[in-house]
Short mmCIF file of C-alpha atoms and ligand atoms in Angstrom, two decimals:
data_model
loop_
_atom_site.label_atom_id
_atom_site.label_comp_id
_atom_site.label_asym_id
_atom_site.label_seq_id
_atom_site.Cartn_x
_atom_site.Cartn_y
_atom_site.Cartn_z
CA MET A 1 -16.85 4.72 -16.67
CA LYS A 2 -14.97 7.60 -15.03
CA ILE A 3 -12.84 6.36 -12.24
CA LEU A 4 -11.05 8.46 -9.62
CA VAL A 5 -7.95 6.81 -8.26
CA THR A 6 -6.48 8.70 -5.29
CA GLY A 7 -2.88 8.23 -4.38
CA GLY A 8 -2.01 7.09 -7.86
CA ALA A 9 1.50 8.56 -7.76
CA GLY A 10 2.44 6.15 -4.87
CA PHE A 11 3.46 2.56 -5.02
CA ILE A 12 0.26 0.49 -5.28
CA GLY A 13 -1.80 3.30 -6.68
CA GLY A 14 0.75 3.77 -9.44
CA ASN A 15 0.79 0.11 -10.35
CA PHE A 16 -3.03 0.17 -10.29
CA VAL A 17 -3.12 3.23 -12.75
CA HIS A 18 -0.84 1.33 -15.14
CA TYR A 19 -3.03 -1.68 -14.85
CA MET A 20 -6.35 0.14 -15.40
CA VAL A 21 -5.25 2.53 -18.16
CA ASN A 22 -3.97 -0.40 -20.20
CA LYS A 23 -6.71 -2.86 -19.51
CA TYR A 24 -9.69 -0.44 -19.91
CA PRO A 25 -9.05 1.95 -22.79
CA GLU A 26 -12.75 2.82 -22.77
CA ASP A 27 -12.64 3.99 -19.15
CA MET A 28 -11.26 7.37 -18.06
CA ILE A 29 -8.76 7.19 -15.09
CA VAL A 30 -8.33 10.42 -13.03
CA ASN A 31 -5.42 10.28 -10.71
CA LEU A 32 -5.72 12.68 -7.72
CA ASP A 33 -2.48 12.91 -5.64
CA LEU A 34 -1.00 15.39 -3.27
CA LEU A 35 2.60 14.47 -4.25
CA THR A 36 3.78 14.19 -0.80
CA TYR A 37 7.32 12.61 -0.26
CA ALA A 38 5.82 9.30 -1.38
CA GLY A 39 4.25 10.54 -4.55
CA ASN A 40 6.43 10.50 -7.70
CA LEU A 41 5.20 11.47 -11.18
CA GLU A 42 8.18 9.46 -12.75
CA THR A 43 6.12 6.41 -11.87
CA LEU A 44 3.39 7.62 -14.21
CA LYS A 45 5.68 8.25 -17.16
CA PRO A 46 4.61 5.05 -19.03
CA VAL A 47 0.92 6.14 -19.13
CA GLU A 48 0.97 10.01 -18.87
CA ASP A 49 0.23 10.47 -22.65
CA LYS A 50 -2.59 8.00 -22.84
CA PRO A 51 -5.93 9.58 -23.80
CA ASN A 52 -7.75 7.83 -20.99
CA TYR A 53 -5.57 9.16 -18.22
CA LYS A 54 -5.44 12.50 -16.42
CA PHE A 55 -3.48 13.68 -13.34
CA VAL A 56 -4.71 16.19 -10.83
CA ARG A 57 -2.70 17.50 -7.87
CA GLY A 58 -4.57 18.00 -4.66
CA ASP A 59 -5.32 16.95 -1.13
CA ILE A 60 -8.13 14.41 -0.37
CA ALA A 61 -8.67 16.19 2.98
CA ASP A 62 -9.27 19.62 1.31
CA ARG A 63 -13.04 19.68 1.34
CA ARG A 64 -13.60 22.58 -1.12
CA PHE A 65 -11.09 21.24 -3.58
CA VAL A 66 -12.54 17.75 -3.51
CA PHE A 67 -16.15 18.89 -3.78
CA ASP A 68 -15.20 21.11 -6.81
CA LEU A 69 -13.47 18.24 -8.48
CA PHE A 70 -16.39 15.86 -7.92
CA GLU A 71 -18.83 18.38 -9.32
CA LYS A 72 -16.70 19.01 -12.40
CA GLU A 73 -15.81 15.30 -13.08
CA LYS A 74 -18.89 13.43 -12.21
CA PHE A 75 -16.97 10.19 -11.16
CA ASP A 76 -18.81 6.85 -11.43
CA VAL A 77 -16.31 5.08 -9.21
CA VAL A 78 -13.85 6.28 -6.55
CA ILE A 79 -10.96 4.01 -5.32
CA ASN A 80 -9.02 5.51 -2.44
CA PHE A 81 -5.38 4.61 -2.16
CA ALA A 82 -4.18 7.94 -0.84
CA ALA A 83 -2.71 7.58 2.62
CA GLU A 84 0.32 8.14 4.84
CA SER A 85 1.49 4.54 4.69
CA HIS A 86 4.70 3.99 6.73
CA VAL A 87 4.48 2.63 10.32
CA ASP A 88 7.83 4.13 11.35
CA ARG A 89 6.76 7.66 10.30
CA SER A 90 3.48 7.15 12.16
CA ILE A 91 5.42 6.53 15.36
CA LYS A 92 7.44 9.79 14.89
CA ASN A 93 4.45 11.83 13.70
CA PRO A 94 0.96 10.53 14.15
CA GLU A 95 -1.11 13.59 13.42
CA ILE A 96 -0.73 13.62 9.66
CA PHE A 97 -2.01 10.04 9.65
CA VAL A 98 -5.20 11.22 11.17
CA GLN A 99 -5.44 14.12 8.76
CA THR A 100 -4.99 12.12 5.55
CA ASN A 101 -6.09 8.64 6.38
CA VAL A 102 -9.17 9.60 8.48
CA LEU A 103 -10.30 13.04 7.44
CA GLY A 104 -9.24 12.42 3.81
CA THR A 105 -11.51 9.41 3.75
CA THR A 106 -14.45 11.00 5.28
CA THR A 107 -14.12 13.98 2.93
CA LEU A 108 -14.13 11.62 -0.09
CA LEU A 109 -17.08 9.71 1.45
CA ASP A 110 -19.07 12.95 1.79
CA ALA A 111 -18.29 13.94 -1.85
CA ALA A 112 -19.26 10.48 -3.07
CA ASN A 113 -22.63 10.89 -1.36
CA ALA A 114 -23.19 14.39 -2.62
CA PHE A 115 -22.39 13.49 -6.14
CA GLY A 116 -23.99 10.12 -6.37
CA VAL A 117 -20.89 7.96 -6.92
CA LYS A 118 -21.89 4.44 -7.80
CA ARG A 119 -19.06 2.64 -5.93
CA TYR A 120 -16.54 3.81 -3.30
CA HIS A 121 -13.78 1.40 -2.72
CA GLN A 122 -11.42 1.80 0.25
CA VAL A 123 -7.95 0.30 -0.01
CA SER A 124 -7.22 -0.95 3.53
CA THR A 125 -4.65 -3.22 5.02
CA ASP A 126 -4.43 -6.43 7.19
CA GLU A 127 -2.73 -4.28 9.84
CA VAL A 128 -6.20 -3.24 11.11
CA TYR A 129 -6.43 -6.74 12.60
CA GLY A 130 -3.36 -6.22 14.86
CA ASP A 131 -0.97 -9.16 15.02
CA LEU A 132 -0.89 -12.85 15.62
CA PRO A 133 1.32 -14.78 17.91
CA LEU A 134 4.39 -16.41 16.40
CA ASP A 135 3.70 -19.85 17.94
CA ARG A 136 0.29 -20.21 16.41
CA PRO A 137 0.77 -20.82 12.73
CA ASP A 138 -2.76 -22.17 12.45
CA LEU A 139 -4.28 -18.67 13.05
CA PHE A 140 -5.20 -16.39 10.11
CA PHE A 141 -7.03 -13.01 9.78
CA THR A 142 -10.43 -13.57 8.29
CA GLU A 143 -12.96 -10.75 7.54
CA GLU A 144 -14.60 -11.50 10.87
CA THR A 145 -11.37 -11.03 13.03
CA PRO A 146 -11.96 -8.01 15.33
CA LEU A 147 -10.12 -4.74 14.59
CA HIS A 148 -7.30 -4.60 17.20
CA THR A 149 -4.60 -2.15 16.07
CA SER A 150 -1.05 -1.52 17.35
CA SER A 151 0.41 1.44 15.57
CA PRO A 152 -0.83 4.94 14.80
CA TYR A 153 -0.76 3.96 11.11
CA SER A 154 -2.98 0.89 11.62
CA SER A 155 -5.25 2.80 13.90
CA SER A 156 -5.86 5.51 11.37
CA LYS A 157 -6.66 2.91 8.69
CA ALA A 158 -8.98 1.06 11.01
CA SER A 159 -10.80 4.30 11.85
CA ALA A 160 -11.20 5.03 8.19
CA ASP A 161 -12.64 1.48 7.67
CA LEU A 162 -15.12 2.13 10.45
CA PHE A 163 -16.22 5.39 8.86
CA VAL A 164 -16.62 3.69 5.51
CA MET A 165 -18.95 0.98 7.02
CA ALA A 166 -20.75 3.68 8.99
CA TYR A 167 -21.43 5.67 5.80
CA HIS A 168 -22.85 2.43 4.20
CA ARG A 169 -25.16 1.79 7.05
CA THR A 170 -26.23 5.28 7.76
CA PHE A 171 -26.36 6.86 4.38
CA GLY A 172 -26.50 3.79 2.14
CA THR A 173 -23.15 4.72 0.42
CA PRO A 174 -22.19 1.89 -1.91
CA VAL A 175 -18.87 0.91 -0.45
CA THR A 176 -16.33 -1.93 -0.52
CA ILE A 177 -13.21 -2.53 1.39
CA SER A 178 -10.16 -4.60 0.63
CA ARG A 179 -7.65 -5.50 3.30
CA CYS A 180 -4.42 -6.71 1.80
CA SER A 181 -1.18 -8.04 3.21
CA ASN A 182 2.30 -6.52 2.64
CA ASN A 183 2.90 -5.66 -1.00
CA TYR A 184 6.24 -5.76 -2.97
CA GLY A 185 7.03 -4.97 -6.64
CA PRO A 186 8.15 -2.10 -8.95
CA TYR A 187 7.92 1.51 -7.79
CA GLN A 188 7.82 0.85 -4.09
CA PHE A 189 9.39 3.68 -2.08
CA PRO A 190 12.70 2.61 -0.58
CA GLU A 191 11.65 3.32 3.08
CA LYS A 192 9.72 0.01 2.92
CA PHE A 193 11.67 -3.18 3.85
CA ILE A 194 12.17 -4.92 0.52
CA PRO A 195 13.20 -1.92 -1.61
CA LEU A 196 15.25 -0.64 1.29
CA ILE A 197 17.22 -3.88 1.33
CA ILE A 198 17.63 -4.01 -2.38
CA SER A 199 18.73 -0.44 -2.75
CA ARG A 200 21.20 -0.46 0.26
CA ALA A 201 22.62 -3.91 -0.67
CA MET A 202 23.35 -2.71 -4.17
CA ASN A 203 25.34 0.18 -2.69
CA ASP A 204 27.02 -2.22 -0.20
CA GLU A 205 25.43 -0.40 2.70
CA LYS A 206 24.38 -1.96 6.04
CA ILE A 207 20.75 -3.36 6.21
CA PRO A 208 18.98 -2.45 9.47
CA VAL A 209 16.94 -5.38 10.74
CA TYR A 210 14.75 -4.52 13.65
CA GLY A 211 15.40 -6.82 16.70
CA GLU A 212 16.02 -10.45 15.90
CA GLY A 213 14.22 -10.26 12.49
CA LEU A 214 11.84 -13.01 13.48
CA ASN A 215 8.54 -11.02 12.77
CA VAL A 216 6.57 -12.51 9.99
CA ARG A 217 4.81 -10.73 7.13
CA ASP A 218 2.60 -12.25 4.40
CA TRP A 219 3.99 -10.90 1.11
CA LEU A 220 1.89 -10.34 -2.06
CA HIS A 221 3.16 -9.04 -5.44
CA VAL A 222 1.54 -5.63 -6.10
CA TYR A 223 0.15 -6.93 -9.44
CA ASP A 224 -2.05 -9.49 -7.62
CA HIS A 225 -3.39 -6.76 -5.27
CA CYS A 226 -4.31 -4.63 -8.38
CA VAL A 227 -6.22 -7.54 -9.97
CA ALA A 228 -8.06 -8.18 -6.72
CA ILE A 229 -9.17 -4.59 -6.35
CA ASP A 230 -10.38 -4.42 -9.93
CA LEU A 231 -12.40 -7.60 -9.28
CA ILE A 232 -13.96 -6.30 -6.11
CA VAL A 233 -14.93 -2.98 -7.65
CA ARG A 234 -16.58 -4.73 -10.61
CA ASN A 235 -18.04 -7.87 -8.97
CA GLY A 236 -17.73 -7.48 -5.19
CA LYS A 237 -20.93 -7.05 -3.08
CA VAL A 238 -21.68 -3.62 -1.69
CA GLY A 239 -21.07 -3.35 2.09
CA GLU A 240 -18.56 -6.22 2.06
CA VAL A 241 -14.82 -6.51 3.16
CA TYR A 242 -12.54 -8.76 1.23
CA ASN A 243 -9.20 -9.93 2.56
CA VAL A 244 -6.38 -10.28 0.02
CA GLY A 245 -3.27 -12.40 0.48
CA GLY A 246 -1.37 -15.26 -1.05
CA HIS A 247 -0.07 -17.29 1.77
CA ASN A 248 3.50 -16.19 1.46
CA GLU A 249 4.66 -15.84 4.93
CA ARG A 250 8.34 -15.16 5.64
CA THR A 251 10.36 -13.89 8.60
CA ASN A 252 12.21 -10.66 8.02
CA MET A 253 15.56 -12.70 8.24
CA GLN A 254 14.35 -14.91 5.44
CA ILE A 255 13.59 -11.85 3.33
CA VAL A 256 17.04 -10.29 3.84
CA GLU A 257 18.78 -13.57 3.18
CA THR A 258 16.87 -14.27 -0.03
CA VAL A 259 17.50 -10.74 -1.40
CA LEU A 260 21.17 -10.72 -0.35
CA SER A 261 21.77 -14.14 -1.88
CA ALA A 262 19.93 -13.15 -5.21
CA LEU A 263 22.24 -10.03 -5.45
CA GLY A 264 25.36 -11.97 -4.57
CA LYS A 265 25.98 -9.86 -1.47
CA PRO A 266 27.43 -11.06 1.88
CA LEU A 267 25.28 -11.68 5.00
CA SER A 268 27.69 -9.45 6.90
CA LEU A 269 25.67 -6.39 5.60
CA ILE A 270 22.97 -7.35 8.09
CA GLU A 271 22.88 -5.20 11.20
CA HIS A 272 20.43 -6.00 13.90
CA VAL A 273 19.27 -2.73 15.33
CA ALA A 274 16.87 -1.47 18.03
CA ASP A 275 13.34 -2.89 17.51
CA ARG A 276 10.41 -0.89 16.25
CA LYS A 277 8.14 0.33 19.15
CA GLY A 278 5.10 -1.91 19.45
CA HIS A 279 6.33 -4.09 16.59
CA ASP A 280 3.63 -6.45 15.31
CA ARG A 281 4.74 -10.02 15.39
CA ARG A 282 2.89 -11.81 12.55
CA TYR A 283 0.45 -11.04 9.87
CA ALA A 284 -1.25 -13.76 7.90
CA ILE A 285 -4.27 -13.34 5.69
CA ASP A 286 -6.88 -16.02 5.00
CA PRO A 287 -8.11 -15.12 1.43
CA ALA A 288 -10.80 -17.82 1.17
CA LYS A 289 -13.63 -15.33 0.75
CA ILE A 290 -12.27 -13.43 -2.28
CA THR A 291 -11.23 -16.83 -3.89
CA ARG A 292 -14.66 -18.36 -3.32
CA GLU A 293 -16.86 -15.46 -4.18
CA LEU A 294 -14.83 -13.65 -6.91
CA GLY A 295 -12.55 -16.45 -8.22
CA TRP A 296 -9.38 -14.43 -7.33
CA GLN A 297 -6.06 -16.34 -7.24
CA PRO A 298 -2.69 -14.79 -7.01
CA LYS A 299 -0.53 -15.17 -10.18
CA TYR A 300 2.84 -14.85 -8.45
CA SER A 301 4.19 -16.76 -5.44
CA PHE A 302 7.03 -15.08 -3.35
CA ASP A 303 9.52 -17.31 -5.09
CA THR A 304 8.48 -16.10 -8.68
CA GLY A 305 7.70 -12.47 -7.69
CA ILE A 306 10.96 -11.64 -5.79
CA PRO A 307 13.46 -12.31 -8.53
CA MET A 308 11.30 -10.22 -10.95
CA THR A 309 11.17 -7.50 -8.35
CA ILE A 310 14.94 -7.44 -7.74
CA ASP A 311 15.37 -7.33 -11.53
CA TRP A 312 13.15 -4.31 -11.84
CA TYR A 313 15.22 -2.40 -9.26
CA LEU A 314 18.38 -3.37 -11.14
CA GLN A 315 16.89 -2.23 -14.49
CA ASN A 316 15.42 0.98 -12.97
CA LYS A 317 18.30 2.30 -10.89
CA GLU A 318 17.52 5.91 -11.95
CA TRP A 319 14.04 5.69 -10.40
CA TRP A 320 15.17 4.97 -6.90
CA GLU A 321 18.51 6.71 -7.09
CA ASN A 322 16.70 9.91 -7.69
CA ILE A 323 14.72 9.36 -4.48
CA ILE A 324 17.58 8.34 -2.18
CA SER A 325 19.73 11.24 -3.23
CA GLY A 326 17.17 13.80 -2.13
CA GLU A 327 15.53 14.51 1.30
CA TYR A 328 15.50 10.74 1.88
CA GLN A 329 19.01 11.28 3.26
CA GLN A 330 17.69 13.36 6.17
CA TYR A 331 14.86 10.93 6.63
CA PHE A 332 17.41 7.98 7.00
CA GLU A 333 19.52 9.96 9.41
CA LYS A 334 16.50 10.81 11.57
CA MET A 335 15.18 7.27 11.65
CA TYR A 336 18.40 5.16 11.76
CA GLY A 337 21.04 7.67 12.83
CA ASP A 338 21.24 6.38 16.38
CA ARG A 339 20.58 2.81 15.36
CA LEU A 340 23.13 1.96 12.74
P1 NAD B 401 2.52 5.15 -0.71
O1 NAD B 401 2.96 5.85 0.52
O2 NAD B 401 3.54 4.61 -1.66
O3 NAD B 401 1.69 6.16 -1.57
C1 NAD B 401 0.75 7.05 -1.11
C2 NAD B 401 0.33 8.08 -2.07
O4 NAD B 401 -0.74 8.94 -1.51
C3 NAD B 401 1.43 9.01 -2.43
O5 NAD B 401 1.48 9.09 -3.86
C4 NAD B 401 1.15 10.25 -1.77
O6 NAD B 401 1.63 11.40 -2.44
C5 NAD B 401 -0.40 10.27 -1.74
N1 NAD B 401 -0.97 10.96 -0.74
C6 NAD B 401 -0.57 11.07 0.58
N2 NAD B 401 -1.44 11.95 1.27
C7 NAD B 401 -2.25 12.47 0.35
C8 NAD B 401 -3.37 13.41 0.51
N3 NAD B 401 -3.75 14.06 1.64
N4 NAD B 401 -4.03 13.76 -0.66
C9 NAD B 401 -3.84 13.02 -1.83
N5 NAD B 401 -2.76 12.14 -1.93
C10 NAD B 401 -2.02 11.81 -0.96
O7 NAD B 401 1.51 4.03 -0.27
P2 NAD B 401 1.23 2.52 -0.87
O8 NAD B 401 2.19 1.60 -0.25
O9 NAD B 401 1.14 2.67 -2.36
O10 NAD B 401 -0.24 2.33 -0.23
C11 NAD B 401 -1.40 2.66 -0.84
C12 NAD B 401 -2.62 2.25 -0.08
O11 NAD B 401 -2.53 0.83 0.15
C13 NAD B 401 -2.66 2.89 1.31
O12 NAD B 401 -4.00 3.16 1.65
C14 NAD B 401 -2.16 1.80 2.26
O13 NAD B 401 -2.66 1.87 3.51
C15 NAD B 401 -2.58 0.60 1.49
N6 NAD B 401 -1.88 -0.63 1.68
C16 NAD B 401 -0.57 -0.75 1.53
C17 NAD B 401 0.13 -1.98 1.67
C18 NAD B 401 1.63 -1.96 1.39
O14 NAD B 401 2.29 -3.07 1.69
N7 NAD B 401 2.32 -0.92 0.91
C19 NAD B 401 -0.54 -3.14 1.99
C20 NAD B 401 -1.93 -3.01 2.18
C21 NAD B 401 -2.58 -1.79 2.08
P1 TYD B 402 7.59 -2.47 6.45
O1 TYD B 402 8.06 -2.54 5.06
O2 TYD B 402 7.83 -1.02 7.16
O3 TYD B 402 6.04 -2.87 6.42
P2 TYD B 402 5.15 -3.07 7.73
O4 TYD B 402 5.70 -2.59 8.95
O5 TYD B 402 3.91 -2.31 7.32
O6 TYD B 402 4.74 -4.57 7.73
O7 TYD B 402 8.32 -3.47 7.44
C1 TYD B 402 8.12 -4.86 7.01
C2 TYD B 402 8.91 -5.60 8.21
O8 TYD B 402 10.32 -5.28 8.12
C3 TYD B 402 8.54 -5.21 9.58
O9 TYD B 402 8.47 -6.36 10.51
C4 TYD B 402 9.51 -4.28 10.01
C5 TYD B 402 10.79 -4.73 9.37
N1 TYD B 402 11.84 -3.71 9.04
C6 TYD B 402 13.13 -3.93 9.46
O10 TYD B 402 13.48 -4.85 10.08
N2 TYD B 402 13.95 -2.84 9.19
C7 TYD B 402 13.63 -1.77 8.43
O11 TYD B 402 14.49 -0.91 8.24
C8 TYD B 402 12.35 -1.64 8.02
C9 TYD B 402 11.87 -0.44 7.20
C10 TYD B 402 11.30 -2.68 8.36
#
């Protein structure tokens, strides 16, 4: 099979490329990535010389480029990870989220139809369901929960999901969608909460916690997300949505405290700062469908996955130090300058 992975130079796409290239030597993995601020070819170093791997630089929203690529490569499967993915950036600059996340998706869907792709998989997020109240721990997102977004990021992802389902109904495009909870693990860009805490704590810098830090996220190790996507693409039913999550809910304060204690750093590094606008309170996934229908079970709990992840950042300082020494400095100043 020839598989197009878009956004494979980012966090989850990069982990997925590693997983697929090693697991399926008989398949060809083509990684299409624009290399925005979030894309990093260093992440692909372990696989770049493998015969079943190829990198192509380009924009999923560039119609001519995408159609030329599909015509030339004749993909069997398309898995779309490429996206603008950070909520805080979407609050500062929503437009690029529409461009990449919505127009990029419809461009890929058009190309998938034009060139007879056998499966189009959309990597989506639990954020499309909006948030849950903090005082109702009995509530979870199921695949039937209505889309009810809060941020420009989640709105762009929900729009993309609606187009994916519309293409299935209207044109019969063979699609699947996965909606996963918050991921953590190796190669995550340090603008996201967990690598931000690790990298700043290791440099004895203040850790910005939005508001009181009582918001809850449901954390899944990226490896388990990769396994779920592979299963859905191979065995999932066309036209279906699958929620992915491992029941690992933590408040943001619990996360910071866990990481600081694992690193032997003081809690005095925590600084409560102005809250994120429209900050979602709680995300919590019910993964019963993917477990029942596809037999998926997470391998890692938060308690086993987080020490491994901290260790990875300790062992791979060069990877993230290269990032935070560059334009990230200006990003940090812009986002946190008047907060910290
Ligand atoms: P990321 O920001 O780390 O990586 C995104 C990648 O997409 C980067 O390599 C970037 O260069 C590339 N890209 C951006 N615009 C592009 C364009 N126009 N054309 C081609 N490539 C482009 O993101 P991530 O955290 O790895 O997320 C990957 C996907 O998973 C996204 O669709 C996101 O919505 C979804 N998701 C993320 C999480 C999470 O916790 N990070 C959870 C659930 C779902
Ligand atoms: P993030 O990693 O941005 O993921 P998402 O917003 O998509 O869930 O943030 C995770 C949680 O951490 C979220 O509740 C916001 C909070 N947060 C902070 O408190 N401080 C920060 O500097 C960042 C980036 C996030």
